[in-house]
mmCIF file of C-alpha atoms in Angstrom:
data_model
loop_
_atom_site.group_PDB
_atom_site.id
_atom_site.type_symbol
_atom_site.label_atom_id
_atom_site.label_comp_id
_atom_site.label_asym_id
_atom_site.label_seq_id
_atom_site.Cartn_x
_atom_site.Cartn_y
_atom_site.Cartn_z
ATOM 1 C CA MET M 1 10.754 -0.983 -2.088
ATOM 2 C CA TRP M 2 10.176 1.910 0.277
ATOM 3 C CA SER M 3 6.492 2.151 -0.983
ATOM 4 C CA LEU M 4 5.952 -1.574 -0.097
ATOM 5 C CA LEU M 5 7.448 -1.060 3.405
ATOM 6 C CA CYS M 6 5.195 1.972 3.853
ATOM 7 C CA ILE M 7 2.105 0.022 2.752
ATOM 8 C CA ILE M 8 3.042 -2.733 5.234
ATOM 9 C CA LEU M 9 3.553 -0.351 8.085
ATOM 10 C CA VAL M 10 0.227 1.361 7.430
ATOM 11 C CA ILE M 11 -1.607 -1.911 7.293
ATOM 12 C CA SER M 12 -0.046 -3.029 10.603
ATOM 13 C CA VAL M 13 -0.780 0.216 12.389
ATOM 14 C CA GLY M 14 -4.291 0.226 11.058
ATOM 15 C CA TYR M 15 -4.947 -3.216 12.335
ATOM 16 C CA PHE M 16 -3.821 -2.312 15.891
ATOM 17 C CA TYR M 17 -5.957 0.836 15.848
ATOM 18 C CA VAL M 18 -9.038 -1.204 14.813
ATOM 19 C CA ILE M 19 -8.356 -3.652 17.666
ATOM 20 C CA GLY M 20 -7.816 -0.813 20.054
ATOM 21 C CA SER M 21 -11.066 0.852 19.154
ATOM 22 C CA PHE M 22 -12.953 -2.063 20.904
ATOM 23 C CA VAL M 23 -11.090 -1.237 24.121
ATOM 24 C CA VAL M 24 -10.980 2.576 24.032
ATOM 25 C CA TYR M 25 -14.594 3.239 23.104
ATOM 26 C CA SER M 26 -17.317 2.360 25.623
ATOM 27 C CA THR M 27 -20.708 2.467 23.790
ATOM 28 C CA LEU M 28 -21.547 0.465 20.705
ATOM 29 C CA LYS M 29 -22.170 3.740 18.669
ATOM 30 C CA GLN M 30 -18.658 4.962 19.497
ATOM 31 C CA LYS M 31 -17.204 1.615 18.542
ATOM 32 C CA VAL M 32 -18.962 1.436 15.188
ATOM 33 C CA THR M 33 -18.229 5.181 14.199
ATOM 34 C CA GLY M 34 -14.704 4.866 15.528
ATOM 35 C CA ILE M 35 -13.973 1.661 13.480
ATOM 36 C CA LEU M 36 -15.467 3.228 10.423
ATOM 37 C CA PHE M 37 -13.253 6.218 10.781
ATOM 38 C CA ILE M 38 -10.006 4.213 11.182
ATOM 39 C CA ALA M 39 -10.989 1.691 8.556
ATOM 40 C CA SER M 40 -11.828 4.355 5.919
ATOM 41 C CA MET M 41 -8.687 6.312 6.734
ATOM 42 C CA TYR M 42 -6.284 3.506 6.458
ATOM 43 C CA SER M 43 -8.023 1.894 3.474
ATOM 44 C CA CYS M 44 -7.844 5.172 1.639
ATOM 45 C CA SER M 45 -4.229 5.615 2.355
ATOM 46 C CA ILE M 46 -3.399 2.036 1.315
ATOM 47 C CA ILE M 47 -5.344 2.451 -2.035
ATOM 48 C CA ASN M 48 -3.424 5.801 -2.677
ATOM 49 C CA LEU M 49 -0.032 4.181 -2.002
ATOM 50 C CA PHE M 50 -0.971 1.149 -4.224
ATOM 51 C CA GLN M 51 -2.038 3.362 -7.011
ATOM 52 C CA SER M 52 1.008 5.577 -6.905
ATOM 53 C CA LEU M 53 3.181 2.395 -6.892
ATOM 54 C CA ILE M 54 1.384 0.676 -9.813
ATOM 55 C CA THR M 55 -0.442 3.033 -12.102
ATOM 56 C CA ASN M 56 -0.362 6.658 -11.125
ATOM 57 C CA GLY M 57 3.323 7.265 -11.843
ATOM 58 C CA CYS M 58 3.289 6.602 -15.597
ATOM 59 C CA LYS M 59 -0.145 8.225 -15.978
ATOM 60 C CA ILE M 60 0.786 11.363 -14.152
ATOM 61 C CA ARG M 61 3.841 11.642 -16.398
ATOM 62 C CA GLU M 62 1.471 11.339 -19.323
ATOM 63 C CA ILE M 63 -0.592 14.140 -17.991
ATOM 64 C CA LEU M 64 2.467 16.383 -17.579
ATOM 65 C CA ARG M 65 3.609 15.457 -21.132
ATOM 66 C CA LYS M 66 0.215 16.583 -22.424
ATOM 67 C CA PHE M 67 0.511 19.797 -20.657
ATOM 68 C CA SER M 68 3.868 20.335 -22.070
ATOM 69 C CA GLU M 69 2.421 19.888 -25.579
ATOM 70 C CA ILE M 70 -0.283 22.368 -24.835
ATOM 71 C CA ASP M 71 2.315 24.836 -23.597
ATOM 72 C CA GLN M 72 4.229 24.434 -26.899
ATOM 73 C CA LEU M 73 1.030 25.165 -28.865
ATOM 74 C CA PHE M 74 0.346 28.269 -26.906
ATOM 75 C CA SER M 75 4.129 29.260 -27.023
ATOM 76 C CA TYR M 76 3.531 32.669 -25.585
ATOM 77 C CA LYS M 77 5.672 34.245 -22.796
ATOM 78 C CA VAL M 78 2.604 36.026 -21.292
ATOM 79 C CA TYR M 79 0.870 32.566 -21.105
ATOM 80 C CA ARG M 80 3.693 31.031 -19.101
ATOM 81 C CA THR M 81 3.775 34.001 -16.783
ATOM 82 C CA LEU M 82 0.164 33.819 -16.020
ATOM 83 C CA ILE M 83 -0.105 30.023 -15.649
ATOM 84 C CA TYR M 84 3.108 29.148 -13.716
ATOM 85 C CA LYS M 85 3.433 32.330 -11.616
ATOM 86 C CA ASN M 86 4.401 31.563 -7.968
ATOM 87 C CA THR M 87 3.563 27.904 -8.541
ATOM 88 C CA LYS M 88 6.247 26.509 -6.302
ATOM 89 C CA LEU M 89 5.382 29.055 -3.522
ATOM 90 C CA PHE M 90 1.730 28.140 -3.808
ATOM 91 C CA LEU M 91 2.455 24.345 -3.415
ATOM 92 C CA THR M 92 4.772 24.897 -0.548
ATOM 93 C CA LEU M 93 2.227 27.009 1.415
ATOM 94 C CA GLN M 94 -0.485 24.372 0.768
ATOM 95 C CA PHE M 95 1.381 21.440 2.037
ATOM 96 C CA ALA M 96 2.971 23.317 4.930
ATOM 97 C CA THR M 97 -0.448 24.564 6.108
ATOM 98 C CA VAL M 98 -1.982 21.092 5.940
ATOM 99 C CA ILE M 99 0.940 19.514 7.890
ATOM 100 C CA LEU M 100 1.007 22.222 10.500
ATOM 101 C CA VAL M 101 -2.742 22.236 11.128
ATOM 102 C CA VAL M 102 -2.993 18.433 11.339
ATOM 103 C CA ILE M 103 -0.106 18.170 13.736
ATOM 104 C CA ILE M 104 -1.417 20.862 15.997
ATOM 105 C CA ILE M 105 -4.958 19.526 16.133
ATOM 106 C CA ARG M 106 -3.888 15.911 16.689
ATOM 107 C CA PHE M 107 -1.356 16.706 19.530
ATOM 108 C CA LEU M 108 -3.818 19.085 21.224
ATOM 109 C CA ILE M 109 -6.575 16.451 21.096
ATOM 110 C CA MET M 110 -4.159 13.890 22.538
ATOM 111 C CA TYR M 111 -2.992 16.338 25.266
ATOM 112 C CA ILE M 112 -6.594 17.452 26.292
ATOM 113 C CA SER M 113 -7.933 13.760 26.360
ATOM 114 C CA ASN M 114 -4.987 12.513 28.636
ATOM 115 C CA GLY M 115 -3.810 15.737 30.432
ATOM 116 C CA PHE M 116 -0.219 14.919 29.579
ATOM 117 C CA LEU M 117 1.925 13.671 26.783
ATOM 118 C CA THR M 118 4.101 10.680 27.079
ATOM 119 C CA PHE M 119 6.088 8.695 24.376
ATOM 120 C CA PRO M 120 3.326 6.249 23.717
ATOM 121 C CA HIS M 121 0.877 9.085 23.197
ATOM 122 C CA ILE M 122 3.329 10.804 20.805
ATOM 123 C CA PHE M 123 3.938 7.545 18.932
ATOM 124 C CA ALA M 124 0.205 7.014 18.602
ATOM 125 C CA SER M 125 -0.255 10.471 17.266
ATOM 126 C CA CYS M 126 2.513 10.127 14.815
ATOM 127 C CA SER M 127 1.298 6.748 13.563
ATOM 128 C CA LEU M 128 -2.125 8.279 12.960
ATOM 129 C CA LEU M 129 -0.705 11.228 11.117
ATOM 130 C CA VAL M 130 0.880 9.013 8.421
ATOM 131 C CA PRO M 131 -2.300 7.941 6.669
ATOM 132 C CA ILE M 132 -3.736 11.456 7.099
ATOM 133 C CA PHE M 133 -0.771 12.964 5.342
ATOM 134 C CA VAL M 134 -1.010 10.364 2.575
ATOM 135 C CA ASN M 135 -4.658 11.046 1.885
ATOM 136 C CA CYS M 136 -4.243 14.859 2.080
ATOM 137 C CA THR M 137 -1.308 14.593 -0.394
ATOM 138 C CA ALA M 138 -3.417 12.665 -2.895
ATOM 139 C CA ILE M 139 -6.278 15.234 -2.505
ATOM 140 C CA LEU M 140 -4.017 18.223 -2.957
ATOM 141 C CA HIS M 141 -2.240 16.633 -5.819
ATOM 142 C CA PHE M 142 -5.548 16.208 -7.633
ATOM 143 C CA VAL M 143 -6.715 19.711 -6.720
ATOM 144 C CA ASN M 144 -3.539 21.404 -8.139
ATOM 145 C CA LEU M 145 -3.833 19.360 -11.332
ATOM 146 C CA VAL M 146 -7.483 20.527 -11.705
ATOM 147 C CA LEU M 147 -6.547 24.116 -11.008
ATOM 148 C CA LEU M 148 -3.816 23.961 -13.573
ATOM 149 C CA LEU M 149 -6.336 22.605 -16.091
ATOM 150 C CA ARG M 150 -8.699 25.390 -15.194
ATOM 151 C CA ASN M 151 -6.061 27.936 -15.704
ATOM 152 C CA LYS M 152 -5.293 26.713 -19.149
ATOM 153 C CA TYR M 153 -9.080 26.747 -20.063
ATOM 154 C CA LYS M 154 -9.162 30.294 -18.697
ATOM 155 C CA TYR M 155 -6.283 31.404 -20.930
ATOM 156 C CA LEU M 156 -7.806 29.671 -23.951
ATOM 157 C CA ASN M 157 -11.053 31.621 -23.170
ATOM 158 C CA SER M 158 -9.159 34.887 -22.993
ATOM 159 C CA VAL M 159 -7.742 34.184 -26.449
ATOM 160 C CA LEU M 160 -11.170 33.438 -27.752
ATOM 161 C CA GLU M 161 -12.479 36.668 -26.285
ATOM 162 C CA SER M 162 -9.661 38.673 -27.923
ATOM 163 C CA SER M 163 -10.547 36.952 -31.176
ATOM 164 C CA ALA M 164 -14.182 38.208 -30.729
ATOM 165 C CA LEU M 165 -13.004 41.809 -30.168
ATOM 166 C CA THR M 166 -10.354 41.796 -32.977
ATOM 167 C CA PRO M 167 -11.701 43.192 -36.311
ATOM 168 C CA CYS M 168 -11.335 40.794 -39.211
ATOM 169 C CA LYS M 169 -9.013 43.131 -41.093
ATOM 170 C CA GLU M 170 -6.519 42.389 -38.311
ATOM 171 C CA THR M 171 -4.925 38.922 -37.784
ATOM 172 C CA ILE M 172 -3.884 37.134 -34.717
ATOM 173 C CA SER M 173 -0.823 35.102 -35.707
ATOM 174 C CA GLU M 174 0.629 33.971 -32.480
ATOM 175 C CA TYR M 175 -0.898 30.465 -32.933
ATOM 176 C CA CYS M 176 -0.993 30.160 -36.762
ATOM 177 C CA ASN M 177 2.462 28.668 -37.262
ATOM 178 C CA THR M 178 2.961 30.246 -40.535
ATOM 179 C CA ASN M 179 6.406 31.581 -40.962
ATOM 180 C CA TYR M 180 7.097 32.816 -44.457
ATOM 181 C CA VAL M 181 10.648 33.680 -45.605
ATOM 182 C CA THR M 182 11.184 35.620 -48.733
ATOM 183 C CA PRO M 183 14.648 35.521 -50.430
ATOM 184 C CA ILE M 184 16.428 38.887 -50.818
ATOM 185 C CA ASP M 185 16.954 38.479 -54.573
ATOM 186 C CA THR M 186 13.329 37.626 -55.352
ATOM 187 C CA PHE M 187 11.101 40.417 -56.634
ATOM 188 C CA ARG M 188 7.629 40.301 -55.257
ATOM 189 C CA MET M 189 4.689 42.414 -56.248
ATOM 190 C CA LYS M 190 2.401 43.940 -53.650
ATOM 191 C CA PRO M 191 -0.601 41.562 -53.125
ATOM 192 C CA SER M 192 -3.972 42.768 -54.059
ATOM 193 C CA PHE M 193 -6.751 43.483 -51.613
ATOM 194 C CA ILE M 194 -8.462 40.313 -52.380
ATOM 195 C CA GLU M 195 -5.222 38.313 -51.793
ATOM 196 C CA GLN M 196 -4.642 40.124 -48.473
ATOM 197 C CA ARG M 197 -8.218 39.363 -47.375
ATOM 198 C CA GLY M 198 -7.866 35.747 -48.328
ATOM 199 C CA TYR M 199 -4.522 35.439 -46.445
ATOM 200 C CA ARG M 200 -5.973 37.027 -43.369
ATOM 201 C CA ASN M 201 -8.994 34.659 -43.502
ATOM 202 C CA SER M 202 -6.697 31.738 -43.919
ATOM 203 C CA LEU M 203 -4.693 32.704 -40.873
ATOM 204 C CA ARG M 204 -7.806 33.189 -38.768
ATOM 205 C CA ARG M 205 -9.184 29.783 -39.829
ATOM 206 C CA GLN M 206 -5.769 28.292 -38.856
ATOM 207 C CA HIS M 207 -5.913 30.247 -35.518
ATOM 208 C CA PHE M 208 -9.314 28.735 -34.651
ATOM 209 C CA ARG M 209 -8.303 25.272 -35.751
ATOM 210 C CA ASN M 210 -5.244 25.472 -33.324
ATOM 211 C CA LEU M 211 -7.573 26.532 -30.535
ATOM 212 C CA ARG M 212 -9.675 23.414 -31.321
ATOM 213 C CA ILE M 213 -6.621 21.261 -31.145
ATOM 214 C CA ILE M 214 -5.645 22.772 -27.743
ATOM 215 C CA TYR M 215 -9.207 22.176 -26.444
ATOM 216 C CA SER M 216 -9.195 18.571 -27.643
ATOM 217 C CA GLN M 217 -5.972 17.944 -25.631
ATOM 218 C CA LEU M 218 -7.257 19.556 -22.536
ATOM 219 C CA TYR M 219 -10.316 17.286 -22.766
ATOM 220 C CA ASP M 220 -8.025 14.346 -23.050
ATOM 221 C CA VAL M 221 -6.276 15.443 -19.860
ATOM 222 C CA ALA M 222 -9.490 15.725 -18.090
ATOM 223 C CA LEU M 223 -10.493 12.229 -19.041
ATOM 224 C CA LEU M 224 -7.131 10.930 -17.933
ATOM 225 C CA MET M 225 -7.449 12.688 -14.581
ATOM 226 C CA ASN M 226 -10.852 11.130 -14.115
ATOM 227 C CA TYR M 227 -9.469 7.748 -14.938
ATOM 228 C CA ILE M 228 -6.518 8.102 -12.478
ATOM 229 C CA TYR M 229 -8.209 9.725 -9.487
ATOM 230 C CA GLY M 230 -11.818 8.387 -9.796
ATOM 231 C CA PHE M 231 -11.431 5.675 -7.199
ATOM 232 C CA SER M 232 -9.187 7.787 -5.001
ATOM 233 C CA LEU M 233 -11.988 10.467 -5.016
ATOM 234 C CA LEU M 234 -14.461 7.893 -3.948
ATOM 235 C CA CYS M 235 -12.313 6.704 -1.107
ATOM 236 C CA ALA M 236 -11.544 10.283 -0.064
ATOM 237 C CA THR M 237 -15.156 11.268 0.197
ATOM 238 C CA VAL M 238 -15.977 8.148 2.221
ATOM 239 C CA TRP M 239 -12.987 8.963 4.539
ATOM 240 C CA VAL M 240 -14.111 12.581 5.040
ATOM 241 C CA PHE M 241 -17.723 11.627 5.771
ATOM 242 C CA CYS M 242 -16.670 8.853 8.154
ATOM 243 C CA SER M 243 -14.260 11.357 9.955
ATOM 244 C CA ILE M 244 -16.965 14.011 10.382
ATOM 245 C CA VAL M 245 -19.573 11.579 11.790
ATOM 246 C CA PRO M 246 -17.746 10.207 14.820
ATOM 247 C CA THR M 247 -16.480 13.642 15.687
ATOM 248 C CA ALA M 248 -20.041 15.049 15.601
ATOM 249 C CA ASN M 249 -21.109 11.975 17.651
ATOM 250 C CA ARG M 250 -18.507 12.715 20.370
ATOM 251 C CA ILE M 251 -19.523 16.309 20.439
ATOM 252 C CA ILE M 252 -23.149 15.499 21.073
ATOM 253 C CA GLU M 253 -22.346 12.946 23.820
ATOM 254 C CA MET M 254 -20.116 15.422 25.755
ATOM 255 C CA LYS M 255 -22.129 16.748 28.679
ATOM 256 C CA ASP M 256 -19.583 17.788 31.095
ATOM 257 C CA THR M 257 -18.319 21.559 30.790
ATOM 258 C CA HIS M 258 -14.808 20.170 31.629
ATOM 259 C CA PHE M 259 -14.537 19.050 28.055
ATOM 260 C CA THR M 260 -15.117 22.395 26.455
ATOM 261 C CA GLY M 261 -11.651 22.469 25.109
ATOM 262 C CA TYR M 262 -12.030 18.987 23.541
ATOM 263 C CA ILE M 263 -15.379 20.037 22.018
ATOM 264 C CA LEU M 264 -13.680 23.082 20.472
ATOM 265 C CA LEU M 265 -10.871 20.897 19.017
ATOM 266 C CA SER M 266 -13.455 18.510 17.569
ATOM 267 C CA VAL M 267 -15.131 21.365 15.920
ATOM 268 C CA LEU M 268 -11.873 22.402 14.390
ATOM 269 C CA TRP M 269 -11.122 18.842 13.358
ATOM 270 C CA SER M 270 -14.476 18.508 11.544
ATOM 271 C CA SER M 271 -13.967 22.005 10.093
ATOM 272 C CA PHE M 272 -10.564 20.782 8.683
ATOM 273 C CA PHE M 273 -12.330 17.881 6.824
ATOM 274 C CA ILE M 274 -15.100 20.187 5.626
ATOM 275 C CA VAL M 275 -12.481 22.615 4.214
ATOM 276 C CA LEU M 276 -10.678 19.806 2.569
ATOM 277 C CA ILE M 277 -13.692 18.445 0.739
ATOM 278 C CA THR M 278 -14.735 22.177 -0.026
ATOM 279 C CA ILE M 279 -11.356 22.674 -1.784
ATOM 280 C CA MET M 280 -11.845 19.560 -3.746
ATOM 281 C CA ALA M 281 -15.370 20.448 -4.893
ATOM 282 C CA MET M 282 -14.629 24.054 -5.515
ATOM 283 C CA SER M 283 -11.545 23.281 -7.793
ATOM 284 C CA CYS M 284 -13.557 20.846 -9.935
ATOM 285 C CA SER M 285 -16.423 23.334 -10.065
ATOM 286 C CA LEU M 286 -14.124 26.160 -11.282
ATOM 287 C CA ALA M 287 -12.600 24.002 -14.006
ATOM 288 C CA VAL M 288 -16.006 22.829 -15.249
ATOM 289 C CA ASN M 289 -17.428 26.359 -15.317
ATOM 290 C CA GLU M 290 -14.397 27.665 -17.149
ATOM 291 C CA CYS M 291 -14.749 24.896 -19.752
ATOM 292 C CA SER M 292 -18.436 25.685 -20.124
ATOM 293 C CA ARG M 293 -17.689 29.265 -20.956
ATOM 294 C CA SER M 294 -15.975 28.373 -24.258
ATOM 295 C CA PRO M 295 -19.084 27.519 -26.303
ATOM 296 C CA ILE M 296 -20.760 30.815 -25.163
ATOM 297 C CA ILE M 297 -17.750 32.910 -26.322
ATOM 298 C CA VAL M 298 -17.809 31.075 -29.700
ATOM 299 C CA GLN M 299 -21.504 32.008 -30.127
ATOM 300 C CA LYS M 300 -20.595 35.621 -29.454
ATOM 301 C CA ILE M 301 -17.925 35.465 -32.220
ATOM 302 C CA MET M 302 -20.490 33.982 -34.607
ATOM 303 C CA LEU M 303 -22.793 36.954 -34.050
ATOM 304 C CA ARG M 304 -20.510 39.281 -35.704
ATOM 305 C CA ASP M 305 -21.366 40.678 -39.210
ATOM 306 C CA ASP M 306 -17.834 40.669 -40.593
ATOM 307 C CA ILE M 307 -17.287 36.922 -40.379
ATOM 308 C CA ASP M 308 -16.328 35.155 -43.624
ATOM 309 C CA SER M 309 -18.350 32.149 -44.532
ATOM 310 C CA GLU M 310 -15.343 29.786 -44.407
ATOM 311 C CA ILE M 311 -14.579 31.097 -40.888
ATOM 312 C CA MET M 312 -18.192 30.728 -39.955
ATOM 313 C CA LYS M 313 -18.002 26.965 -40.791
ATOM 314 C CA GLU M 314 -14.858 26.612 -38.690
ATOM 315 C CA LEU M 315 -16.659 28.461 -35.778
ATOM 316 C CA GLU M 316 -19.757 26.095 -36.247
ATOM 317 C CA MET M 317 -17.371 23.057 -36.005
ATOM 318 C CA MET M 318 -15.754 24.638 -33.004
ATOM 319 C CA PHE M 319 -18.996 25.169 -31.233
ATOM 320 C CA THR M 320 -20.113 21.583 -31.879
ATOM 321 C CA GLN M 321 -16.800 20.250 -30.569
ATOM 322 C CA PHE M 322 -16.895 22.448 -27.442
ATOM 323 C CA LYS M 323 -20.409 21.289 -26.629
ATOM 324 C CA ALA M 324 -19.531 17.619 -27.139
ATOM 325 C CA MET M 325 -16.211 17.870 -25.074
ATOM 326 C CA GLU M 326 -17.511 19.509 -21.885
ATOM 327 C CA ILE M 327 -15.721 18.082 -18.877
ATOM 328 C CA GLY M 328 -16.809 16.862 -15.512
ATOM 329 C CA PHE M 329 -15.117 15.160 -12.614
ATOM 330 C CA SER M 330 -16.691 12.241 -10.762
ATOM 331 C CA ALA M 331 -15.907 9.435 -8.322
ATOM 332 C CA CYS M 332 -15.864 6.362 -10.606
ATOM 333 C CA GLY M 333 -18.958 7.737 -12.395
ATOM 334 C CA ILE M 334 -21.033 7.252 -9.163
ATOM 335 C CA TYR M 335 -21.525 10.995 -8.405
ATOM 336 C CA ARG M 336 -20.045 14.247 -9.673
ATOM 337 C CA ILE M 337 -17.548 16.219 -7.612
ATOM 338 C CA ASP M 338 -19.062 19.686 -7.596
ATOM 339 C CA LEU M 339 -20.808 22.252 -5.361
ATOM 340 C CA GLN M 340 -24.026 20.237 -5.402
ATOM 341 C CA PHE M 341 -21.960 17.243 -4.071
ATOM 342 C CA LEU M 342 -20.598 19.541 -1.363
ATOM 343 C CA CYS M 343 -24.097 20.596 -0.305
ATOM 344 C CA GLY M 344 -25.096 16.915 -0.191
ATOM 345 C CA ILE M 345 -22.162 16.143 2.183
ATOM 346 C CA ILE M 346 -22.949 19.009 4.523
ATOM 347 C CA SER M 347 -26.665 18.403 4.463
ATOM 348 C CA GLY M 348 -26.100 14.689 5.124
ATOM 349 C CA THR M 349 -23.876 15.442 8.125
ATOM 350 C CA PHE M 350 -26.367 17.906 9.641
ATOM 351 C CA SER M 351 -29.236 15.286 9.047
ATOM 352 C CA TYR M 352 -27.118 12.670 10.946
ATOM 353 C CA VAL M 353 -26.552 15.227 13.871
ATOM 354 C CA ILE M 354 -30.207 16.057 14.090
ATOM 355 C CA VAL M 355 -31.188 12.412 14.163
ATOM 356 C CA LEU M 356 -28.656 11.659 16.918
ATOM 357 C CA ILE M 357 -29.849 14.571 19.050
ATOM 358 C CA GLN M 358 -33.481 13.293 18.812
ATOM 359 C CA LEU M 359 -32.540 9.800 19.972
#
């Protein structure tokens, strides 16, 4: 119910802002860029609210359930300490920083534009902050899930690297799930060397198989995240680009030195959106790079001379699986979200600014 009321409120405020853009902006260029900014911002927030109301709730719970299953497979205290250390503090600082920065910039822009603040100005700024907070929350939610996925890949790679350094005569049994209980009244002879070696090789094969299962579940989580956030990422990138363009346009058109403060705030506002899209692209790139390290580590393990033939077969299957299950994040499959995409956004913005300067 509250979500529906919030959607109705956002739609109503967005409609009045679009109508007001025809009155506030003087030139045709300002009207077009201003309407694109408002329409993209409110459309993105409405889509995020609809998705959270209809599909995202159950799908996100499914992602968290899969993460919990992966945690149970790792079942290691050091792992939980490394993955979830200071998580609540980190999330609190993220959202508090975004809220504080957006409020300060918006109210400073309103104050410098009008020279004073009245209740209508404060209400206008607050109504404009609602869709911004909705969009930023959706982006930060996606970023934190991607970083959590990246940390799990990172820990899996650390386990693989320790396997590459551990001699075959030693056994890593944290993930083997083989607990043997011998009755007290049962006499058991000391196993022979061949039996011990076969037991160690069996444990190592089970160890690598469990890592393959974990890797497969991480891949399923990445696919589910792409399915949930694909369209939201597309809307977010359009919103960010349509936010930077009118701000750059206003900076170019400012000729009077009296508006130096406004130009500085406009630069800060553009920088905020660039930082937002940078965080999104960087988190995706970090997760993809961490995933792509796994096949390389497996190849290093396969180069060892003391690898049993059965273990070598398991490693070959692991390498094939890792290469086939490389992840990637995209906006509905239209373009990938990575550092190359970030460079495209920045270069496109600069190209637009250069064209405007020459007109």
